[in-house]
């Protein structure tokens, strides 16, 4: 199935970004969000994102005009082949939404949830038959960052997770498969681990918040944008590969791991990192930082595209 007609339920930052990407890929998109400002904000988001999507070569088959807005979630999903759910991460809200749309879903339609903090099993509680539901967790903003974490389980229909992954890949996404339910899935846990140590270093006065961020983007972050940490370390000890690296650095890493901090986001810690982040940002506004972030993400992907094999 080509999944030519899609729906986005919830049109905040994530939903609007998905909408822009689906439109760019040549799909029509039906949007539902209870906010009276939803249509205005989504159309403005798509208009702003479109030149960037064009620069990335993603709009050749798409048009921003294949967009409709609906007064209910049930109306939005009617006739849709693929539904991306992005409503607030509260189980009661998600369960109520799923109960509303289940009777009107097109046979064979897939519903993918963008949830980052809830598990697939928790969300399946809102269904009579949860076979159409998969996890389809993106990284923000979905129209620029290619990652999607896809998961099905024993209650997911046969082939549904595979079909969802194939759909995402057809619109330029990079998918990873999650095989076991854990809070935060995969990528969020990785970044949470790094951020925890960044906060620990700041609290201990080892370096400023700005310099800790700089140490990431100018060092390991640059390598990790090309390859993941395990692949990078496999090249760190010469022809002997990862085995040689582990043999050489076993005690070093064990010592570092034993010394890693375990800070918590209490009021004092939050105040420390907020002050540090504001100092590092200087005169840049929130909008300035968003623009700079997005421009750099696009530029990196353009440069890396000829080398990327996934």
mmCIF file of C-alpha atoms in Angstrom:
data_model
loop_
_atom_site.group_PDB
_atom_site.id
_atom_site.type_symbol
_atom_site.label_atom_id
_atom_site.label_comp_id
_atom_site.label_asym_id
_atom_site.label_seq_id
_atom_site.Cartn_x
_atom_site.Cartn_y
_atom_site.Cartn_z
ATOM 1 C CA UNK A 1 0.000 0.000 0.000
ATOM 2 C CA UNK A 2 1.274 3.491 -0.869
ATOM 3 C CA UNK A 3 -0.541 5.207 2.009
ATOM 4 C CA UNK A 4 -1.470 8.158 -0.173
ATOM 5 C CA UNK A 5 -3.917 9.747 2.288
ATOM 6 C CA UNK A 6 -2.652 10.423 5.800
ATOM 7 C CA UNK A 7 -3.922 12.028 8.971
ATOM 8 C CA UNK A 8 -2.189 13.885 11.793
ATOM 9 C CA UNK A 9 -3.972 13.980 15.134
ATOM 10 C CA UNK A 10 -2.566 16.717 17.323
ATOM 11 C CA UNK A 11 -1.012 19.686 15.559
ATOM 12 C CA UNK A 12 1.553 21.058 17.958
ATOM 13 C CA UNK A 13 5.199 21.313 16.955
ATOM 14 C CA UNK A 14 5.529 17.567 16.294
ATOM 15 C CA UNK A 15 2.207 17.206 14.467
ATOM 16 C CA UNK A 16 2.818 20.276 12.305
ATOM 17 C CA UNK A 17 6.272 18.985 11.381
ATOM 18 C CA UNK A 18 4.910 15.552 10.435
ATOM 19 C CA UNK A 19 2.226 17.303 8.383
ATOM 20 C CA UNK A 20 4.827 19.249 6.418
ATOM 21 C CA UNK A 21 6.827 16.075 5.710
ATOM 22 C CA UNK A 22 3.791 14.035 4.645
ATOM 23 C CA UNK A 23 2.702 16.822 2.294
ATOM 24 C CA UNK A 24 6.186 17.093 0.842
ATOM 25 C CA UNK A 25 6.179 13.370 0.066
ATOM 26 C CA UNK A 26 3.076 13.735 -2.115
ATOM 27 C CA UNK A 27 0.506 12.599 0.426
ATOM 28 C CA UNK A 28 -2.662 14.409 1.365
ATOM 29 C CA UNK A 29 -3.004 15.181 5.068
ATOM 30 C CA UNK A 30 -6.130 15.509 7.203
ATOM 31 C CA UNK A 31 -5.433 17.347 10.448
ATOM 32 C CA UNK A 32 -7.300 17.400 13.731
ATOM 33 C CA UNK A 33 -6.463 19.528 16.741
ATOM 34 C CA UNK A 34 -8.941 21.051 19.200
ATOM 35 C CA UNK A 35 -7.154 24.407 19.268
ATOM 36 C CA UNK A 36 -9.009 27.142 17.352
ATOM 37 C CA UNK A 37 -5.593 28.375 16.182
ATOM 38 C CA UNK A 38 -4.543 25.014 14.749
ATOM 39 C CA UNK A 39 -5.245 25.688 11.092
ATOM 40 C CA UNK A 40 -3.441 29.021 11.157
ATOM 41 C CA UNK A 41 -0.382 27.691 12.964
ATOM 42 C CA UNK A 42 -0.090 24.540 10.847
ATOM 43 C CA UNK A 43 -0.381 26.427 7.560
ATOM 44 C CA UNK A 44 2.252 28.898 8.750
ATOM 45 C CA UNK A 45 4.513 26.033 9.853
ATOM 46 C CA UNK A 46 4.187 24.281 6.486
ATOM 47 C CA UNK A 47 4.872 27.529 4.630
ATOM 48 C CA UNK A 48 8.011 28.118 6.690
ATOM 49 C CA UNK A 49 9.238 24.525 6.378
ATOM 50 C CA UNK A 50 8.593 24.157 2.650
ATOM 51 C CA UNK A 51 11.739 25.935 1.334
ATOM 52 C CA UNK A 52 13.904 23.803 3.618
ATOM 53 C CA UNK A 53 12.160 20.619 2.519
ATOM 54 C CA UNK A 54 12.659 21.696 -1.095
ATOM 55 C CA UNK A 55 16.357 22.312 -0.459
ATOM 56 C CA UNK A 56 16.581 18.770 0.907
ATOM 57 C CA UNK A 57 14.976 17.400 -2.264
ATOM 58 C CA UNK A 58 11.826 16.205 -0.501
ATOM 59 C CA UNK A 59 9.091 18.215 -2.241
ATOM 60 C CA UNK A 60 9.349 17.019 -5.846
ATOM 61 C CA UNK A 61 6.093 15.083 -5.606
ATOM 62 C CA UNK A 62 4.341 17.202 -3.005
ATOM 63 C CA UNK A 63 2.167 20.255 -2.627
ATOM 64 C CA UNK A 64 1.321 22.238 0.518
ATOM 65 C CA UNK A 65 -2.260 22.541 -0.719
ATOM 66 C CA UNK A 66 -3.220 18.875 -0.103
ATOM 67 C CA UNK A 67 -4.235 19.790 3.427
ATOM 68 C CA UNK A 68 -7.600 19.663 5.177
ATOM 69 C CA UNK A 69 -8.722 20.391 8.726
ATOM 70 C CA UNK A 70 -11.445 18.567 10.619
ATOM 71 C CA UNK A 71 -13.599 19.183 13.664
ATOM 72 C CA UNK A 72 -13.054 15.740 15.175
ATOM 73 C CA UNK A 73 -10.417 13.041 15.222
ATOM 74 C CA UNK A 74 -12.922 10.529 13.852
ATOM 75 C CA UNK A 75 -13.601 12.756 10.847
ATOM 76 C CA UNK A 76 -9.883 13.283 10.220
ATOM 77 C CA UNK A 77 -9.028 9.575 10.086
ATOM 78 C CA UNK A 78 -11.930 8.607 7.844
ATOM 79 C CA UNK A 79 -10.422 7.182 4.661
ATOM 80 C CA UNK A 80 -6.834 7.700 5.862
ATOM 81 C CA UNK A 81 -4.260 5.024 5.119
ATOM 82 C CA UNK A 82 -1.723 6.136 7.728
ATOM 83 C CA UNK A 83 -2.473 8.067 10.920
ATOM 84 C CA UNK A 84 0.232 9.801 12.958
ATOM 85 C CA UNK A 85 -0.959 10.485 16.513
ATOM 86 C CA UNK A 86 0.673 13.369 18.385
ATOM 87 C CA UNK A 87 -1.711 14.323 21.204
ATOM 88 C CA UNK A 88 -0.429 15.153 24.727
ATOM 89 C CA UNK A 89 1.279 12.297 26.560
ATOM 90 C CA UNK A 90 -1.411 11.551 29.082
ATOM 91 C CA UNK A 91 -2.917 8.095 28.919
ATOM 92 C CA UNK A 92 -6.488 9.289 29.477
ATOM 93 C CA UNK A 93 -6.230 11.618 26.469
ATOM 94 C CA UNK A 94 -4.681 8.989 24.227
ATOM 95 C CA UNK A 95 -7.133 6.279 25.283
ATOM 96 C CA UNK A 96 -10.095 8.565 24.611
ATOM 97 C CA UNK A 97 -8.701 9.453 21.184
ATOM 98 C CA UNK A 98 -8.105 5.831 20.217
ATOM 99 C CA UNK A 99 -11.590 4.856 21.360
ATOM 100 C CA UNK A 100 -13.009 7.637 19.183
ATOM 101 C CA UNK A 101 -11.135 6.765 15.992
ATOM 102 C CA UNK A 102 -11.180 2.963 16.143
ATOM 103 C CA UNK A 103 -14.727 2.551 14.754
ATOM 104 C CA UNK A 104 -14.024 4.833 11.773
ATOM 105 C CA UNK A 105 -10.586 3.562 10.764
ATOM 106 C CA UNK A 106 -10.221 2.323 7.209
ATOM 107 C CA UNK A 107 -9.501 -1.423 7.058
ATOM 108 C CA UNK A 108 -5.743 -1.897 6.828
ATOM 109 C CA UNK A 109 -4.948 1.589 8.115
ATOM 110 C CA UNK A 110 -1.979 2.011 10.429
ATOM 111 C CA UNK A 111 -1.978 4.262 13.494
ATOM 112 C CA UNK A 112 1.488 5.307 14.688
ATOM 113 C CA UNK A 113 2.023 7.147 17.943
ATOM 114 C CA UNK A 114 4.742 9.757 18.348
ATOM 115 C CA UNK A 115 4.819 9.060 22.099
ATOM 116 C CA UNK A 116 8.214 9.455 23.735
ATOM 117 C CA UNK A 117 7.341 8.769 27.366
ATOM 118 C CA UNK A 118 4.549 6.192 27.117
ATOM 119 C CA UNK A 119 5.011 2.599 26.037
ATOM 120 C CA UNK A 120 3.089 0.807 23.328
ATOM 121 C CA UNK A 121 1.594 -1.555 25.879
ATOM 122 C CA UNK A 122 0.230 1.330 27.940
ATOM 123 C CA UNK A 123 -1.370 2.930 24.892
ATOM 124 C CA UNK A 124 -2.949 -0.301 23.673
ATOM 125 C CA UNK A 125 -5.274 -0.111 26.672
ATOM 126 C CA UNK A 126 -7.389 2.401 24.771
ATOM 127 C CA UNK A 127 -8.288 -0.087 22.032
ATOM 128 C CA UNK A 128 -10.757 -2.908 21.629
ATOM 129 C CA UNK A 129 -8.441 -4.347 18.970
ATOM 130 C CA UNK A 130 -4.992 -2.690 19.080
ATOM 131 C CA UNK A 131 -3.673 -4.492 16.009
ATOM 132 C CA UNK A 132 -3.365 -1.261 13.901
ATOM 133 C CA UNK A 133 -1.273 0.580 16.531
ATOM 134 C CA UNK A 134 2.514 0.879 16.463
ATOM 135 C CA UNK A 135 5.051 3.144 18.062
ATOM 136 C CA UNK A 136 6.410 5.664 15.552
ATOM 137 C CA UNK A 137 8.504 7.958 17.738
ATOM 138 C CA UNK A 138 10.381 10.725 15.890
ATOM 139 C CA UNK A 139 13.046 13.182 16.943
ATOM 140 C CA UNK A 140 12.095 16.846 16.881
ATOM 141 C CA UNK A 141 11.571 18.269 14.318
ATOM 142 C CA UNK A 142 10.438 15.213 12.344
ATOM 143 C CA UNK A 143 10.651 16.927 8.953
ATOM 144 C CA UNK A 144 14.394 17.549 9.478
ATOM 145 C CA UNK A 145 15.737 14.839 11.821
ATOM 146 C CA UNK A 146 15.423 11.477 10.055
ATOM 147 C CA UNK A 147 15.161 9.100 13.022
ATOM 148 C CA UNK A 148 11.953 7.190 13.772
ATOM 149 C CA UNK A 149 11.796 4.462 16.410
ATOM 150 C CA UNK A 150 9.304 1.784 15.358
ATOM 151 C CA UNK A 151 7.857 -0.896 17.595
ATOM 152 C CA UNK A 152 5.131 -3.506 17.512
ATOM 153 C CA UNK A 153 4.445 -6.258 20.010
ATOM 154 C CA UNK A 154 2.434 -9.466 20.326
ATOM 155 C CA UNK A 155 -0.843 -7.508 20.102
ATOM 156 C CA UNK A 156 0.200 -5.673 16.935
ATOM 157 C CA UNK A 157 -1.154 -7.045 13.686
ATOM 158 C CA UNK A 158 1.084 -9.255 11.575
ATOM 159 C CA UNK A 159 3.252 -7.135 9.294
ATOM 160 C CA UNK A 160 1.963 -3.813 10.641
ATOM 161 C CA UNK A 161 5.266 -2.670 12.164
ATOM 162 C CA UNK A 162 7.123 -3.698 8.998
ATOM 163 C CA UNK A 163 4.653 -1.752 6.877
ATOM 164 C CA UNK A 164 4.977 1.313 9.098
ATOM 165 C CA UNK A 165 8.768 1.193 8.847
ATOM 166 C CA UNK A 166 8.558 0.824 5.060
ATOM 167 C CA UNK A 167 6.243 3.841 4.864
ATOM 168 C CA UNK A 168 8.593 5.989 6.945
ATOM 169 C CA UNK A 169 11.579 4.930 4.875
ATOM 170 C CA UNK A 170 9.700 5.771 1.670
ATOM 171 C CA UNK A 171 9.455 9.404 2.823
ATOM 172 C CA UNK A 172 13.128 9.679 3.734
ATOM 173 C CA UNK A 173 13.154 8.587 7.366
ATOM 174 C CA UNK A 174 15.721 6.336 9.044
ATOM 175 C CA UNK A 175 14.072 3.679 11.199
ATOM 176 C CA UNK A 176 15.316 1.659 14.134
ATOM 177 C CA UNK A 177 13.331 -1.222 15.570
ATOM 178 C CA UNK A 178 12.639 -1.332 19.284
ATOM 179 C CA UNK A 179 12.335 -4.951 20.466
ATOM 180 C CA UNK A 180 11.585 -4.440 24.151
ATOM 181 C CA UNK A 181 9.486 -1.879 26.006
ATOM 182 C CA UNK A 182 11.565 0.436 28.188
ATOM 183 C CA UNK A 183 10.736 3.994 29.284
ATOM 184 C CA UNK A 184 12.086 6.461 26.727
ATOM 185 C CA UNK A 185 12.709 3.812 24.034
ATOM 186 C CA UNK A 186 16.298 3.998 22.668
ATOM 187 C CA UNK A 187 17.418 7.448 21.516
ATOM 188 C CA UNK A 188 15.908 9.389 24.414
ATOM 189 C CA UNK A 189 17.679 7.121 26.880
ATOM 190 C CA UNK A 190 20.973 7.711 25.108
ATOM 191 C CA UNK A 191 20.612 11.471 25.223
ATOM 192 C CA UNK A 192 19.352 11.319 28.812
ATOM 193 C CA UNK A 193 22.523 9.474 29.821
ATOM 194 C CA UNK A 194 24.744 12.073 28.155
ATOM 195 C CA UNK A 195 22.772 14.999 29.588
ATOM 196 C CA UNK A 196 22.924 13.515 33.077
ATOM 197 C CA UNK A 197 26.714 13.548 32.955
ATOM 198 C CA UNK A 198 26.754 17.031 31.390
ATOM 199 C CA UNK A 199 24.693 18.308 34.336
ATOM 200 C CA UNK A 200 26.944 16.476 36.796
ATOM 201 C CA UNK A 201 30.041 18.117 35.298
ATOM 202 C CA UNK A 202 28.402 21.543 35.532
ATOM 203 C CA UNK A 203 27.331 20.981 39.158
ATOM 204 C CA UNK A 204 30.831 19.862 40.085
ATOM 205 C CA UNK A 205 32.296 22.993 38.488
ATOM 206 C CA UNK A 206 34.373 21.016 36.007
ATOM 207 C CA UNK A 207 33.358 23.326 33.130
ATOM 208 C CA UNK A 208 30.640 25.826 32.239
ATOM 209 C CA UNK A 209 27.337 24.735 30.728
ATOM 210 C CA UNK A 210 28.333 26.410 27.468
ATOM 211 C CA UNK A 211 31.737 24.725 27.332
ATOM 212 C CA UNK A 212 30.234 21.325 28.144
ATOM 213 C CA UNK A 213 27.870 21.763 25.195
ATOM 214 C CA UNK A 214 30.827 22.877 23.084
ATOM 215 C CA UNK A 215 32.783 19.787 24.123
ATOM 216 C CA UNK A 216 29.920 17.692 22.753
ATOM 217 C CA UNK A 217 29.282 19.369 19.389
ATOM 218 C CA UNK A 218 32.971 19.956 18.621
ATOM 219 C CA UNK A 219 34.050 16.487 19.765
ATOM 220 C CA UNK A 220 32.060 13.261 20.085
ATOM 221 C CA UNK A 221 28.879 14.795 18.682
ATOM 222 C CA UNK A 222 30.670 15.450 15.411
ATOM 223 C CA UNK A 223 31.779 11.840 15.183
ATOM 224 C CA UNK A 224 28.387 10.522 16.275
ATOM 225 C CA UNK A 225 26.684 12.454 13.487
ATOM 226 C CA UNK A 226 28.628 10.186 11.150
ATOM 227 C CA UNK A 227 28.573 6.907 13.069
ATOM 228 C CA UNK A 228 27.340 5.698 16.442
ATOM 229 C CA UNK A 229 29.608 5.338 19.471
ATOM 230 C CA UNK A 230 30.244 1.614 19.104
ATOM 231 C CA UNK A 231 31.190 1.949 15.434
ATOM 232 C CA UNK A 232 33.445 4.903 16.244
ATOM 233 C CA UNK A 233 35.208 3.049 19.045
ATOM 234 C CA UNK A 234 35.724 0.041 16.775
ATOM 235 C CA UNK A 235 38.106 2.231 14.782
ATOM 236 C CA UNK A 236 39.843 3.627 17.861
ATOM 237 C CA UNK A 237 42.511 0.947 18.301
ATOM 238 C CA UNK A 238 43.584 0.341 14.719
ATOM 239 C CA UNK A 239 43.127 -2.855 12.701
ATOM 240 C CA UNK A 240 42.328 -4.846 15.819
ATOM 241 C CA UNK A 241 38.871 -3.295 15.820
ATOM 242 C CA UNK A 242 36.477 -3.234 18.749
ATOM 243 C CA UNK A 243 38.080 -6.225 20.475
ATOM 244 C CA UNK A 244 41.428 -4.445 20.597
ATOM 245 C CA UNK A 245 39.771 -1.240 21.797
ATOM 246 C CA UNK A 246 38.005 -3.041 24.632
ATOM 247 C CA UNK A 247 41.147 -4.943 25.598
ATOM 248 C CA UNK A 248 43.085 -1.676 25.783
ATOM 249 C CA UNK A 249 40.474 0.579 27.430
ATOM 250 C CA UNK A 250 38.520 -1.878 29.594
ATOM 251 C CA UNK A 251 39.841 -0.580 32.904
ATOM 252 C CA UNK A 252 39.702 3.041 31.757
ATOM 253 C CA UNK A 253 36.017 2.897 30.893
ATOM 254 C CA UNK A 254 35.124 0.880 33.969
ATOM 255 C CA UNK A 255 36.763 3.570 36.080
ATOM 256 C CA UNK A 256 34.925 6.363 34.255
ATOM 257 C CA UNK A 257 31.583 4.572 34.572
ATOM 258 C CA UNK A 258 32.109 4.087 38.285
ATOM 259 C CA UNK A 259 32.757 7.828 38.639
ATOM 260 C CA UNK A 260 29.791 9.107 36.606
ATOM 261 C CA UNK A 261 27.386 11.333 38.505
ATOM 262 C CA UNK A 262 23.719 10.853 39.287
ATOM 263 C CA UNK A 263 22.261 14.365 39.493
ATOM 264 C CA UNK A 264 18.544 15.058 39.713
ATOM 265 C CA UNK A 265 16.582 17.958 38.293
ATOM 266 C CA UNK A 266 15.815 19.638 41.583
ATOM 267 C CA UNK A 267 15.229 23.394 41.777
ATOM 268 C CA UNK A 268 18.862 24.183 42.514
ATOM 269 C CA UNK A 269 20.120 22.107 39.591
ATOM 270 C CA UNK A 270 17.562 23.545 37.198
ATOM 271 C CA UNK A 271 18.527 27.089 38.197
ATOM 272 C CA UNK A 272 22.195 26.278 37.591
ATOM 273 C CA UNK A 273 21.740 24.904 34.091
ATOM 274 C CA UNK A 274 19.178 27.529 33.061
ATOM 275 C CA UNK A 275 21.595 30.283 34.054
ATOM 276 C CA UNK A 276 24.400 28.534 32.204
ATOM 277 C CA UNK A 277 22.322 27.986 29.079
ATOM 278 C CA UNK A 278 21.192 31.621 29.027
ATOM 279 C CA UNK A 279 24.777 32.778 29.420
ATOM 280 C CA UNK A 280 25.899 30.538 26.553
ATOM 281 C CA UNK A 281 23.066 31.757 24.286
ATOM 282 C CA UNK A 282 24.068 35.380 24.773
ATOM 283 C CA UNK A 283 22.009 37.706 22.595
ATOM 284 C CA UNK A 284 20.442 34.905 20.551
ATOM 285 C CA UNK A 285 16.662 34.705 20.934
ATOM 286 C CA UNK A 286 14.733 31.434 21.013
ATOM 287 C CA UNK A 287 13.756 31.998 17.370
ATOM 288 C CA UNK A 288 17.383 32.688 16.451
ATOM 289 C CA UNK A 289 18.493 29.450 18.049
ATOM 290 C CA UNK A 290 15.783 27.446 16.303
ATOM 291 C CA UNK A 291 16.774 28.931 12.952
ATOM 292 C CA UNK A 292 20.456 28.203 13.553
ATOM 293 C CA UNK A 293 19.751 24.647 14.735
ATOM 294 C CA UNK A 294 17.578 23.830 11.731
ATOM 295 C CA UNK A 295 20.037 25.354 9.264
ATOM 296 C CA UNK A 296 22.898 23.295 10.673
ATOM 297 C CA UNK A 297 20.839 20.082 10.685
ATOM 298 C CA UNK A 298 19.985 20.610 7.018
ATOM 299 C CA UNK A 299 23.562 21.492 6.080
ATOM 300 C CA UNK A 300 24.957 18.391 7.803
ATOM 301 C CA UNK A 301 22.464 16.112 6.094
ATOM 302 C CA UNK A 302 23.238 17.627 2.697
ATOM 303 C CA UNK A 303 26.948 17.006 3.177
ATOM 304 C CA UNK A 304 26.523 13.499 4.587
ATOM 305 C CA UNK A 305 23.922 12.272 2.092
ATOM 306 C CA UNK A 306 26.412 10.869 -0.479
ATOM 307 C CA UNK A 307 28.148 8.841 2.223
ATOM 308 C CA UNK A 308 25.124 7.582 4.106
ATOM 309 C CA UNK A 309 24.219 3.906 3.924
ATOM 310 C CA UNK A 310 21.684 2.667 6.455
#
